[in-house]
mmCIF file of C-alpha atoms in Angstrom:
data_model
loop_
_atom_site.group_PDB
_atom_site.id
_atom_site.type_symbol
_atom_site.label_atom_id
_atom_site.label_comp_id
_atom_site.label_asym_id
_atom_site.label_seq_id
_atom_site.Cartn_x
_atom_site.Cartn_y
_atom_site.Cartn_z
ATOM 1 C CA UNK A 206 -44.005 135.037 85.692
ATOM 2 C CA UNK A 207 -43.577 138.796 85.557
ATOM 3 C CA UNK A 208 -41.709 138.979 88.871
ATOM 4 C CA UNK A 209 -38.550 137.165 89.968
ATOM 5 C CA UNK A 210 -39.250 133.802 91.605
ATOM 6 C CA UNK A 211 -40.273 134.474 95.225
ATOM 7 C CA UNK A 212 -39.716 131.091 96.917
ATOM 8 C CA UNK A 213 -36.425 129.538 95.873
ATOM 9 C CA UNK A 214 -35.837 126.928 98.583
ATOM 10 C CA UNK A 215 -38.059 124.496 100.457
ATOM 11 C CA UNK A 216 -36.288 125.646 103.620
ATOM 12 C CA UNK A 217 -38.026 128.970 103.104
ATOM 13 C CA UNK A 218 -40.777 128.161 105.565
ATOM 14 C CA UNK A 219 -41.281 128.377 109.324
ATOM 15 C CA UNK A 220 -39.513 125.795 111.471
ATOM 16 C CA UNK A 221 -42.700 124.583 113.105
ATOM 17 C CA UNK A 222 -43.771 123.136 109.756
ATOM 18 C CA UNK A 223 -40.965 120.599 110.156
ATOM 19 C CA UNK A 224 -41.609 119.871 113.842
ATOM 20 C CA UNK A 225 -45.314 119.383 113.173
ATOM 21 C CA UNK A 226 -44.504 117.640 109.892
ATOM 22 C CA UNK A 227 -42.436 114.942 111.559
ATOM 23 C CA UNK A 228 -45.196 114.260 114.083
ATOM 24 C CA UNK A 229 -47.743 114.054 111.258
ATOM 25 C CA UNK A 230 -45.471 111.767 109.231
ATOM 26 C CA UNK A 231 -44.985 109.343 112.140
ATOM 27 C CA UNK A 232 -48.388 109.419 113.837
ATOM 28 C CA UNK A 233 -51.038 110.817 111.447
ATOM 29 C CA UNK A 234 -49.878 109.914 107.923
ATOM 30 C CA UNK A 235 -53.394 109.177 106.609
ATOM 31 C CA UNK A 236 -54.983 112.436 107.777
ATOM 32 C CA UNK A 237 -56.245 114.714 105.009
ATOM 33 C CA UNK A 238 -56.805 118.449 105.315
ATOM 34 C CA UNK A 239 -58.297 121.395 103.463
ATOM 35 C CA UNK A 240 -56.644 124.803 103.762
ATOM 36 C CA UNK A 241 -58.473 128.030 102.922
ATOM 37 C CA UNK A 242 -57.005 131.477 102.253
ATOM 38 C CA UNK A 243 -58.642 134.590 103.701
ATOM 39 C CA UNK A 244 -57.807 138.277 103.440
ATOM 40 C CA UNK A 245 -59.122 140.125 106.503
ATOM 41 C CA UNK A 246 -58.454 143.595 105.021
ATOM 42 C CA UNK A 247 -61.770 144.945 103.774
ATOM 43 C CA UNK A 248 -60.142 147.563 101.516
ATOM 44 C CA UNK A 249 -57.823 145.211 99.599
ATOM 45 C CA UNK A 250 -58.544 143.796 96.144
ATOM 46 C CA UNK A 251 -56.385 141.435 94.119
ATOM 47 C CA UNK A 252 -56.524 142.111 90.382
ATOM 48 C CA UNK A 253 -56.690 139.378 87.748
ATOM 49 C CA UNK A 254 -53.064 140.139 86.900
ATOM 50 C CA UNK A 255 -52.069 139.589 90.555
ATOM 51 C CA UNK A 256 -54.005 136.324 90.727
ATOM 52 C CA UNK A 257 -52.279 135.033 87.600
ATOM 53 C CA UNK A 258 -48.866 135.994 89.008
ATOM 54 C CA UNK A 259 -49.676 134.243 92.301
ATOM 55 C CA UNK A 260 -50.715 131.148 90.345
ATOM 56 C CA UNK A 261 -47.446 131.136 88.389
ATOM 57 C CA UNK A 262 -45.357 131.748 91.516
ATOM 58 C CA UNK A 263 -47.020 128.824 93.315
ATOM 59 C CA UNK A 264 -46.449 126.641 90.258
ATOM 60 C CA UNK A 265 -42.744 127.565 90.347
ATOM 61 C CA UNK A 266 -42.604 126.794 94.070
ATOM 62 C CA UNK A 267 -44.013 123.339 93.340
ATOM 63 C CA UNK A 268 -41.045 122.561 91.078
ATOM 64 C CA UNK A 269 -38.519 122.908 93.930
ATOM 65 C CA UNK A 270 -36.934 119.954 95.724
ATOM 66 C CA UNK A 271 -34.659 119.809 98.741
ATOM 67 C CA UNK A 272 -30.926 119.804 98.036
ATOM 68 C CA UNK A 273 -28.567 117.448 99.838
ATOM 69 C CA UNK A 274 -26.972 120.447 101.538
ATOM 70 C CA UNK A 275 -30.369 121.503 102.902
ATOM 71 C CA UNK A 276 -31.175 117.988 104.090
ATOM 72 C CA UNK A 277 -27.829 117.756 105.856
ATOM 73 C CA UNK A 278 -28.648 121.014 107.617
ATOM 74 C CA UNK A 279 -31.988 119.610 108.808
ATOM 75 C CA UNK A 280 -30.228 116.527 110.165
ATOM 76 C CA UNK A 281 -28.263 118.798 112.503
ATOM 77 C CA UNK A 282 -31.495 119.893 114.251
ATOM 78 C CA UNK A 283 -31.287 117.565 117.234
ATOM 79 C CA UNK A 284 -34.948 116.615 117.425
ATOM 80 C CA UNK A 285 -35.468 115.819 113.720
ATOM 81 C CA UNK A 286 -35.163 112.090 113.086
ATOM 82 C CA UNK A 287 -33.294 110.737 110.087
ATOM 83 C CA UNK A 288 -36.233 108.791 108.647
ATOM 84 C CA UNK A 289 -38.267 112.007 108.367
ATOM 85 C CA UNK A 290 -35.380 113.818 106.670
ATOM 86 C CA UNK A 291 -35.115 110.886 104.250
ATOM 87 C CA UNK A 292 -38.823 111.309 103.503
ATOM 88 C CA UNK A 293 -38.184 114.991 102.714
ATOM 89 C CA UNK A 294 -35.573 113.884 100.166
ATOM 90 C CA UNK A 295 -38.472 112.454 98.157
ATOM 91 C CA UNK A 296 -41.017 115.159 99.000
ATOM 92 C CA UNK A 297 -41.949 118.198 96.971
ATOM 93 C CA UNK A 298 -45.109 120.332 96.675
ATOM 94 C CA UNK A 299 -47.866 119.315 94.237
ATOM 95 C CA UNK A 300 -49.480 122.066 92.174
ATOM 96 C CA UNK A 301 -52.431 119.713 91.657
ATOM 97 C CA UNK A 302 -53.305 120.181 95.339
ATOM 98 C CA UNK A 303 -54.113 123.879 94.777
ATOM 99 C CA UNK A 304 -57.269 125.612 93.549
ATOM 100 C CA UNK A 305 -56.529 129.269 92.754
ATOM 101 C CA UNK A 306 -59.297 131.514 91.436
ATOM 102 C CA UNK A 307 -60.253 135.173 91.143
ATOM 103 C CA UNK A 308 -63.881 134.900 92.245
ATOM 104 C CA UNK A 309 -63.603 135.716 95.961
ATOM 105 C CA UNK A 310 -64.768 138.921 97.610
ATOM 106 C CA UNK A 311 -61.189 140.210 97.751
ATOM 107 C CA UNK A 312 -60.454 138.990 94.227
ATOM 108 C CA UNK A 313 -58.377 135.983 95.318
ATOM 109 C CA UNK A 314 -59.498 132.502 96.353
ATOM 110 C CA UNK A 315 -56.997 129.789 97.283
ATOM 111 C CA UNK A 316 -57.685 126.320 98.631
ATOM 112 C CA UNK A 317 -55.210 123.497 99.101
ATOM 113 C CA UNK A 318 -56.306 119.920 99.676
ATOM 114 C CA UNK A 319 -54.453 116.673 100.236
ATOM 115 C CA UNK A 320 -52.736 114.615 102.854
ATOM 116 C CA UNK A 321 -51.938 116.673 105.952
ATOM 117 C CA UNK A 322 -48.232 115.905 105.648
ATOM 118 C CA UNK A 323 -48.355 117.578 102.208
ATOM 119 C CA UNK A 324 -50.851 120.392 102.567
ATOM 120 C CA UNK A 325 -49.505 121.646 105.891
ATOM 121 C CA UNK A 326 -46.299 122.621 104.096
ATOM 122 C CA UNK A 327 -48.121 124.904 101.660
ATOM 123 C CA UNK A 328 -49.374 127.549 104.100
ATOM 124 C CA UNK A 329 -46.284 129.669 104.726
ATOM 125 C CA UNK A 330 -44.842 129.822 101.176
ATOM 126 C CA UNK A 331 -48.315 130.601 99.780
ATOM 127 C CA UNK A 332 -48.803 133.522 102.152
ATOM 128 C CA UNK A 333 -45.291 134.821 101.428
ATOM 129 C CA UNK A 334 -46.027 134.680 97.702
ATOM 130 C CA UNK A 335 -49.378 136.450 98.059
ATOM 131 C CA UNK A 336 -47.818 139.221 100.148
ATOM 132 C CA UNK A 337 -44.904 139.894 97.863
ATOM 133 C CA UNK A 338 -46.965 139.807 94.673
ATOM 134 C CA UNK A 339 -49.462 142.236 96.148
ATOM 135 C CA UNK A 340 -46.953 144.801 97.379
ATOM 136 C CA UNK A 341 -44.813 144.648 94.243
ATOM 137 C CA UNK A 342 -47.800 145.041 91.915
ATOM 138 C CA UNK A 343 -50.087 147.380 93.910
ATOM 139 C CA UNK A 344 -47.449 149.941 94.920
ATOM 140 C CA UNK A 345 -44.144 151.446 93.918
ATOM 141 C CA UNK A 346 -42.009 148.744 95.514
ATOM 142 C CA UNK A 347 -38.853 150.856 95.623
ATOM 143 C CA UNK A 348 -40.663 153.515 97.642
ATOM 144 C CA UNK A 349 -41.928 150.867 100.056
ATOM 145 C CA UNK A 350 -38.423 149.487 100.480
ATOM 146 C CA UNK A 351 -37.082 152.970 101.189
ATOM 147 C CA UNK A 352 -39.652 153.449 103.963
ATOM 148 C CA UNK A 353 -38.940 149.925 105.238
ATOM 149 C CA UNK A 354 -35.206 150.628 105.452
ATOM 150 C CA UNK A 355 -35.807 153.910 107.242
ATOM 151 C CA UNK A 356 -38.010 152.266 109.870
ATOM 152 C CA UNK A 357 -35.592 149.344 110.198
ATOM 153 C CA UNK A 358 -32.704 151.719 110.870
ATOM 154 C CA UNK A 359 -34.694 153.307 113.689
ATOM 155 C CA UNK A 360 -35.440 149.867 115.167
ATOM 156 C CA UNK A 361 -31.762 148.962 115.081
ATOM 157 C CA UNK A 362 -30.828 152.258 116.730
ATOM 158 C CA UNK A 363 -33.262 151.621 119.578
ATOM 159 C CA UNK A 364 -31.846 148.133 120.113
ATOM 160 C CA UNK A 365 -28.203 149.190 120.050
ATOM 161 C CA UNK A 366 -28.850 152.128 122.406
ATOM 162 C CA UNK A 367 -30.870 149.931 124.820
ATOM 163 C CA UNK A 368 -33.913 152.191 124.630
ATOM 164 C CA UNK A 369 -36.017 148.994 124.513
ATOM 165 C CA UNK A 370 -35.547 145.861 126.624
ATOM 166 C CA UNK A 371 -36.414 142.857 124.499
ATOM 167 C CA UNK A 372 -34.654 140.134 126.475
ATOM 168 C CA UNK A 373 -34.575 137.086 124.192
ATOM 169 C CA UNK A 374 -36.420 137.571 120.910
ATOM 170 C CA UNK A 375 -36.644 136.117 117.433
ATOM 171 C CA UNK A 376 -38.107 137.077 114.063
ATOM 172 C CA UNK A 377 -41.391 135.439 113.034
ATOM 173 C CA UNK A 378 -42.352 137.463 109.936
ATOM 174 C CA UNK A 379 -42.089 135.173 106.910
ATOM 175 C CA UNK A 380 -45.794 134.756 106.201
ATOM 176 C CA UNK A 381 -46.544 138.495 106.072
ATOM 177 C CA UNK A 382 -43.219 139.909 104.947
ATOM 178 C CA UNK A 383 -42.945 142.725 102.430
ATOM 179 C CA UNK A 384 -40.565 140.594 100.381
ATOM 180 C CA UNK A 385 -37.780 138.067 100.731
ATOM 181 C CA UNK A 386 -35.327 140.927 100.287
ATOM 182 C CA UNK A 387 -36.900 142.892 103.139
ATOM 183 C CA UNK A 388 -36.988 139.976 105.576
ATOM 184 C CA UNK A 389 -33.389 139.034 104.907
ATOM 185 C CA UNK A 390 -32.236 142.633 105.372
ATOM 186 C CA UNK A 391 -34.129 142.877 108.672
ATOM 187 C CA UNK A 392 -32.659 139.645 110.040
ATOM 188 C CA UNK A 393 -29.146 140.672 109.021
ATOM 189 C CA UNK A 394 -29.341 144.225 110.424
ATOM 190 C CA UNK A 395 -31.038 143.268 113.694
ATOM 191 C CA UNK A 396 -28.512 140.486 114.269
ATOM 192 C CA UNK A 397 -25.778 143.116 113.926
ATOM 193 C CA UNK A 398 -27.582 145.675 116.120
ATOM 194 C CA UNK A 399 -27.937 143.384 119.162
ATOM 195 C CA UNK A 400 -24.182 142.908 119.544
ATOM 196 C CA UNK A 401 -23.219 144.630 122.776
ATOM 197 C CA UNK A 402 -26.848 145.512 123.615
ATOM 198 C CA UNK A 403 -28.972 144.241 126.475
ATOM 199 C CA UNK A 404 -31.192 142.234 124.108
ATOM 200 C CA UNK A 405 -30.500 138.809 122.612
ATOM 201 C CA UNK A 406 -31.607 137.998 119.058
ATOM 202 C CA UNK A 407 -31.571 134.217 119.009
ATOM 203 C CA UNK A 408 -32.882 133.525 115.539
ATOM 204 C CA UNK A 409 -35.709 133.400 113.034
ATOM 205 C CA UNK A 410 -38.563 131.074 112.182
ATOM 206 C CA UNK A 411 -37.406 131.203 108.536
ATOM 207 C CA UNK A 412 -35.246 128.072 108.267
ATOM 208 C CA UNK A 413 -33.565 129.284 105.081
ATOM 209 C CA UNK A 414 -32.369 132.513 106.726
ATOM 210 C CA UNK A 415 -31.391 130.692 109.918
ATOM 211 C CA UNK A 416 -29.130 128.443 107.845
ATOM 212 C CA UNK A 417 -27.711 131.334 105.806
ATOM 213 C CA UNK A 418 -26.825 133.511 108.808
ATOM 214 C CA UNK A 419 -25.967 130.744 111.279
ATOM 215 C CA UNK A 420 -28.885 131.638 113.546
ATOM 216 C CA UNK A 421 -31.149 129.365 115.552
ATOM 217 C CA UNK A 422 -34.286 128.248 113.665
ATOM 218 C CA UNK A 423 -37.215 128.808 116.029
ATOM 219 C CA UNK A 424 -40.682 127.233 116.282
ATOM 220 C CA UNK A 425 -42.626 124.286 117.696
ATOM 221 C CA UNK A 426 -46.369 123.988 116.987
ATOM 222 C CA UNK A 427 -49.241 125.958 115.447
ATOM 223 C CA UNK A 428 -53.021 125.903 115.885
ATOM 224 C CA UNK A 429 -53.432 123.481 112.967
ATOM 225 C CA UNK A 430 -51.668 120.776 114.976
ATOM 226 C CA UNK A 431 -54.002 120.921 117.973
ATOM 227 C CA UNK A 432 -57.071 121.372 115.768
ATOM 228 C CA UNK A 433 -56.357 118.365 113.560
ATOM 229 C CA UNK A 434 -55.039 115.984 116.235
ATOM 230 C CA UNK A 435 -57.867 116.896 118.607
ATOM 231 C CA UNK A 436 -60.722 117.197 116.126
ATOM 232 C CA UNK A 437 -59.647 115.113 113.136
ATOM 233 C CA UNK A 438 -60.720 111.811 114.715
ATOM 234 C CA UNK A 439 -64.454 111.435 115.344
ATOM 235 C CA UNK A 440 -63.672 109.177 118.303
ATOM 236 C CA UNK A 441 -62.146 112.154 120.122
ATOM 237 C CA UNK A 442 -64.052 114.608 122.276
ATOM 238 C CA UNK A 443 -63.055 117.974 120.798
ATOM 239 C CA UNK A 444 -63.067 119.594 124.243
ATOM 240 C CA UNK A 445 -59.940 117.516 124.982
ATOM 241 C CA UNK A 446 -58.098 118.620 121.828
ATOM 242 C CA UNK A 447 -55.133 119.878 123.839
ATOM 243 C CA UNK A 448 -54.683 116.603 125.693
ATOM 244 C CA UNK A 449 -54.615 114.510 122.510
ATOM 245 C CA UNK A 450 -52.200 116.933 120.831
ATOM 246 C CA UNK A 451 -49.813 117.366 123.757
ATOM 247 C CA UNK A 452 -49.765 113.640 124.430
ATOM 248 C CA UNK A 453 -48.801 112.918 120.810
ATOM 249 C CA UNK A 454 -46.122 115.619 120.998
ATOM 250 C CA UNK A 455 -44.566 114.045 124.092
ATOM 251 C CA UNK A 456 -44.560 110.663 122.355
ATOM 252 C CA UNK A 457 -42.665 112.254 119.476
ATOM 253 C CA UNK A 458 -40.211 114.490 121.326
ATOM 254 C CA UNK A 459 -40.221 113.655 125.037
ATOM 255 C CA UNK A 460 -38.690 116.769 126.648
ATOM 256 C CA UNK A 461 -37.220 118.169 123.413
ATOM 257 C CA UNK A 462 -38.821 120.937 121.354
ATOM 258 C CA UNK A 463 -41.205 121.850 124.138
ATOM 259 C CA UNK A 464 -43.175 125.089 123.832
ATOM 260 C CA UNK A 465 -46.937 124.471 123.963
ATOM 261 C CA UNK A 466 -49.506 126.718 122.279
ATOM 262 C CA UNK A 467 -52.316 127.531 124.691
ATOM 263 C CA UNK A 468 -55.180 129.245 122.854
ATOM 264 C CA UNK A 469 -56.488 126.844 120.177
ATOM 265 C CA UNK A 470 -59.647 126.119 122.176
ATOM 266 C CA UNK A 471 -59.103 128.848 124.804
ATOM 267 C CA UNK A 472 -56.402 128.962 127.456
ATOM 268 C CA UNK A 473 -58.872 128.100 130.231
ATOM 269 C CA UNK A 474 -59.525 124.739 128.569
ATOM 270 C CA UNK A 475 -55.809 124.291 127.908
ATOM 271 C CA UNK A 476 -55.041 124.623 131.620
ATOM 272 C CA UNK A 477 -57.464 121.790 132.442
ATOM 273 C CA UNK A 478 -55.145 119.455 130.499
ATOM 274 C CA UNK A 479 -51.809 121.165 131.181
ATOM 275 C CA UNK A 480 -51.340 119.437 134.497
ATOM 276 C CA UNK A 481 -48.200 118.255 136.252
ATOM 277 C CA UNK A 482 -46.798 115.837 133.636
ATOM 278 C CA UNK A 483 -47.256 118.151 130.648
ATOM 279 C CA UNK A 484 -46.323 121.275 132.610
ATOM 280 C CA UNK A 485 -43.117 119.595 133.751
ATOM 281 C CA UNK A 486 -42.098 118.174 130.377
ATOM 282 C CA UNK A 487 -42.796 121.264 128.269
ATOM 283 C CA UNK A 488 -40.259 124.085 128.624
ATOM 284 C CA UNK A 489 -42.939 126.733 128.434
ATOM 285 C CA UNK A 490 -45.991 128.071 126.644
ATOM 286 C CA UNK A 491 -46.776 130.464 123.779
ATOM 287 C CA UNK A 492 -49.258 133.351 123.798
ATOM 288 C CA UNK A 493 -51.066 134.191 120.554
ATOM 289 C CA UNK A 494 -54.371 135.828 121.516
ATOM 290 C CA UNK A 495 -56.131 137.595 124.378
ATOM 291 C CA UNK A 496 -54.692 140.047 126.883
ATOM 292 C CA UNK A 497 -50.994 139.121 127.270
ATOM 293 C CA UNK A 498 -50.744 140.416 130.851
ATOM 294 C CA UNK A 499 -53.792 138.462 132.036
ATOM 295 C CA UNK A 500 -52.467 135.390 130.224
ATOM 296 C CA UNK A 501 -48.992 135.693 131.744
ATOM 297 C CA UNK A 502 -50.318 136.106 135.258
ATOM 298 C CA UNK A 503 -52.606 133.120 134.724
ATOM 299 C CA UNK A 504 -49.705 130.948 133.571
ATOM 300 C CA UNK A 505 -47.471 131.943 136.501
ATOM 301 C CA UNK A 506 -50.276 131.183 138.933
ATOM 302 C CA UNK A 507 -50.882 127.830 137.241
ATOM 303 C CA UNK A 508 -47.227 126.789 137.508
ATOM 304 C CA UNK A 509 -47.177 127.814 141.170
ATOM 305 C CA UNK A 510 -50.356 125.785 141.845
ATOM 306 C CA UNK A 511 -48.550 122.702 140.515
ATOM 307 C CA UNK A 512 -45.502 123.318 142.703
ATOM 308 C CA UNK A 513 -43.353 124.292 139.702
ATOM 309 C CA UNK A 514 -41.014 127.258 140.045
ATOM 310 C CA UNK A 515 -42.063 129.667 137.233
ATOM 311 C CA UNK A 516 -38.441 130.800 136.877
ATOM 312 C CA UNK A 517 -37.684 127.403 135.333
ATOM 313 C CA UNK A 518 -40.281 127.947 132.588
ATOM 314 C CA UNK A 519 -40.723 130.327 129.636
ATOM 315 C CA UNK A 520 -43.490 132.574 128.372
ATOM 316 C CA UNK A 521 -43.187 133.109 124.616
ATOM 317 C CA UNK A 522 -45.262 136.066 123.380
ATOM 318 C CA UNK A 523 -46.066 136.188 119.652
ATOM 319 C CA UNK A 524 -49.313 138.111 119.152
ATOM 320 C CA UNK A 525 -49.041 141.313 117.047
ATOM 321 C CA UNK A 526 -45.958 142.558 118.860
ATOM 322 C CA UNK A 527 -43.857 145.641 118.305
ATOM 323 C CA UNK A 528 -40.770 146.644 120.286
ATOM 324 C CA UNK A 529 -42.673 148.822 122.750
ATOM 325 C CA UNK A 530 -45.222 146.095 123.559
ATOM 326 C CA UNK A 531 -42.470 143.507 123.953
ATOM 327 C CA UNK A 532 -40.332 145.799 126.114
ATOM 328 C CA UNK A 533 -43.269 146.518 128.438
ATOM 329 C CA UNK A 534 -44.044 142.806 128.766
ATOM 330 C CA UNK A 535 -40.396 142.073 129.502
ATOM 331 C CA UNK A 536 -40.298 144.684 132.262
ATOM 332 C CA UNK A 537 -43.515 143.293 133.759
ATOM 333 C CA UNK A 538 -42.639 139.576 133.817
ATOM 334 C CA UNK A 539 -38.881 139.066 133.540
ATOM 335 C CA UNK A 540 -38.142 138.967 137.277
ATOM 336 C CA UNK A 541 -40.651 136.138 137.851
ATOM 337 C CA UNK A 542 -40.404 133.881 134.776
ATOM 338 C CA UNK A 543 -38.308 133.513 131.623
ATOM 339 C CA UNK A 544 -39.665 135.737 128.860
ATOM 340 C CA UNK A 545 -39.144 135.479 125.089
ATOM 341 C CA UNK A 546 -40.731 137.114 122.048
ATOM 342 C CA UNK A 547 -41.506 136.146 118.480
ATOM 343 C CA UNK A 548 -41.953 139.390 116.547
ATOM 344 C CA UNK A 549 -43.352 139.148 113.031
ATOM 345 C CA UNK A 550 -44.901 141.771 110.781
ATOM 346 C CA UNK A 551 -43.420 144.684 112.744
ATOM 347 C CA UNK A 552 -39.966 143.467 111.712
ATOM 348 C CA UNK A 553 -40.651 142.051 108.239
ATOM 349 C CA UNK A 554 -43.280 144.435 106.805
ATOM 350 C CA UNK A 555 -43.243 147.829 108.541
ATOM 351 C CA UNK A 556 -43.564 150.444 105.775
ATOM 352 C CA UNK A 557 -45.486 153.626 105.020
ATOM 353 C CA UNK A 558 -48.530 151.533 103.994
ATOM 354 C CA UNK A 559 -50.658 149.159 106.038
ATOM 355 C CA UNK A 560 -49.583 145.513 106.047
ATOM 356 C CA UNK A 561 -51.934 142.841 104.788
ATOM 357 C CA UNK A 562 -53.823 140.779 107.349
ATOM 358 C CA UNK A 563 -53.991 137.495 105.486
ATOM 359 C CA UNK A 564 -54.216 133.942 106.771
ATOM 360 C CA UNK A 565 -54.430 130.423 105.396
ATOM 361 C CA UNK A 566 -56.131 128.131 107.870
ATOM 362 C CA UNK A 567 -57.104 124.494 108.173
ATOM 363 C CA UNK A 568 -60.860 124.378 107.623
ATOM 364 C CA UNK A 569 -61.398 120.611 107.273
ATOM 365 C CA UNK A 570 -59.660 117.481 108.509
ATOM 366 C CA UNK A 571 -60.635 114.006 107.335
ATOM 367 C CA UNK A 572 -63.733 115.357 105.606
ATOM 368 C CA UNK A 573 -65.303 117.300 108.453
ATOM 369 C CA UNK A 574 -64.869 120.802 109.892
ATOM 370 C CA UNK A 575 -62.256 121.848 112.418
ATOM 371 C CA UNK A 576 -62.192 125.149 114.271
ATOM 372 C CA UNK A 577 -60.195 127.351 116.585
ATOM 373 C CA UNK A 578 -61.882 129.123 119.518
ATOM 374 C CA UNK A 579 -59.136 131.526 120.563
ATOM 375 C CA UNK A 580 -58.893 133.950 123.474
ATOM 376 C CA UNK A 581 -59.655 136.809 121.060
ATOM 377 C CA UNK A 582 -63.135 136.674 119.462
ATOM 378 C CA UNK A 583 -62.996 136.702 115.669
ATOM 379 C CA UNK A 584 -59.548 135.146 115.205
ATOM 380 C CA UNK A 585 -61.020 131.744 114.388
ATOM 381 C CA UNK A 586 -61.954 130.568 110.901
ATOM 382 C CA UNK A 587 -64.387 127.784 110.043
ATOM 383 C CA UNK A 588 -66.679 127.169 107.085
ATOM 384 C CA UNK A 589 -69.413 125.569 109.211
ATOM 385 C CA UNK A 590 -71.030 127.806 111.869
ATOM 386 C CA UNK A 591 -72.908 124.812 113.300
ATOM 387 C CA UNK A 592 -69.585 123.110 114.096
ATOM 388 C CA UNK A 593 -68.318 126.244 115.835
ATOM 389 C CA UNK A 594 -71.535 126.243 117.891
ATOM 390 C CA UNK A 595 -71.045 122.555 118.749
ATOM 391 C CA UNK A 596 -67.424 123.078 119.734
ATOM 392 C CA UNK A 597 -68.266 126.107 121.852
ATOM 393 C CA UNK A 598 -70.934 124.141 123.706
ATOM 394 C CA UNK A 599 -68.570 121.225 124.408
ATOM 395 C CA UNK A 600 -65.973 123.631 125.812
ATOM 396 C CA UNK A 601 -68.560 125.397 127.969
ATOM 397 C CA UNK A 602 -69.817 122.054 129.302
ATOM 398 C CA UNK A 603 -66.316 121.033 130.297
ATOM 399 C CA UNK A 604 -65.587 124.339 132.027
ATOM 400 C CA UNK A 605 -68.839 124.203 133.956
ATOM 401 C CA UNK A 606 -68.962 120.493 134.848
ATOM 402 C CA UNK A 607 -65.380 119.357 135.514
#
C-alpha cells in the first residue's frame, strides 16, 4: 500500500449494518447476495494505480478482526443479542469474496459475492476506501483538507450562533467521506459546537467514532434489507416486499430499533403495508428520496388516518441534506411531528471540489435480480431491465387493484 491503512477497525461501518446483520444472522442465514459498485460521476476516472491501491486497502481491511473491547461495546447496545455478538467474535471479511478490476467505464469495477451476512458488511468500508484513495491520489490532499476545515468552521459557527435550526441531527457521512481524518474532525468539532445551541447532535452512524467520542451510534435499516427479504424468496410477491421485511424486523426487535425506511418500492406501496400494527410499533419513518415536503405531509396524514397522534412519531430525513435544507424542513414540520436529520456528505466531504457520487448496491439475491424502485427516478440499480419492468408492473397492479 502506498497510503496509510484506511479502515483500521471493524466498527468503522454504519450501525445499520449490525442491526440488519443480526436479523440476517437469525432469520436469513442461507441467503446469498451479489453487490456491485457504481460511480455515477460521468467525469471521474480511476487510474490503474488507484485501482491497485484500492485492492490493497481492501485486502488489509480483510485482515482485521474484532477486539474484545469492541465486542464488549457492541454488547452495550440494548437491542443487540449476545449470540450475534459471539458470532462477530469469529467473523472477519474474506478477500476471496471480492472481484476488483480496472475494466469498467470509470476505470474501477468491484463486485462482492457471498452469504448475505458476510457481503452486507463489505459495502460501507469499500466505499470509504474508494473515496479516500481517490481524493488522496487525484488531488493535493492537504489543499482539500484546508478547504474542508474552512467550510467546517463556518458550519460550526452557524450552529453555535443558532443561525440554523437543526433540531435533533446526526452524522451519516462514512461512505462518502473525504477521509477518516476529515470525518473524525467533523464529528468532534460539531459535537463541541452544539453545546449551548438550539440544536442537538445526538451521534453518528460510524460506530467506531460513536464509541471513541461517547456518542450515540445511529441507524436501523437500509434498502438492501427490504429488497432481499421481500424479493430474495421466489415464494414472495415482490409488491409486498415491505410487509415481509417489516414483519421480520418486528419479530427480531419488537418495539426496539424502530425507524422504517419507506421508499424501497415507493412510499405509496409502503403505506399500503404500514397499517396500524406496524405504524404503532415503529417509532417513525425515514425519508431517502422524492420531495421531502410532500413525503412528510403524506406521512402525517397517514398517521392521522390511523388515529395515531403524529407528535408521538418521528420523521427522519436523510436525502442529500445540507444545513439550510434541514433547517427549512425543521421549521416546516417541527410543531406537528418529531423531526430528525441524518446529514452525510455535506458534513464529511464538503471541500472546494465536487464529492464523488458512488454507491455499492445489492444486485442479486439467491441467484436472481433484486431492485429498488424509489420515489426519485434513476436512484435504483439493477442489472436486469426485465426484472425492473416486472417489479414496476407488480407495484402498479397493487396500487390500481387493492
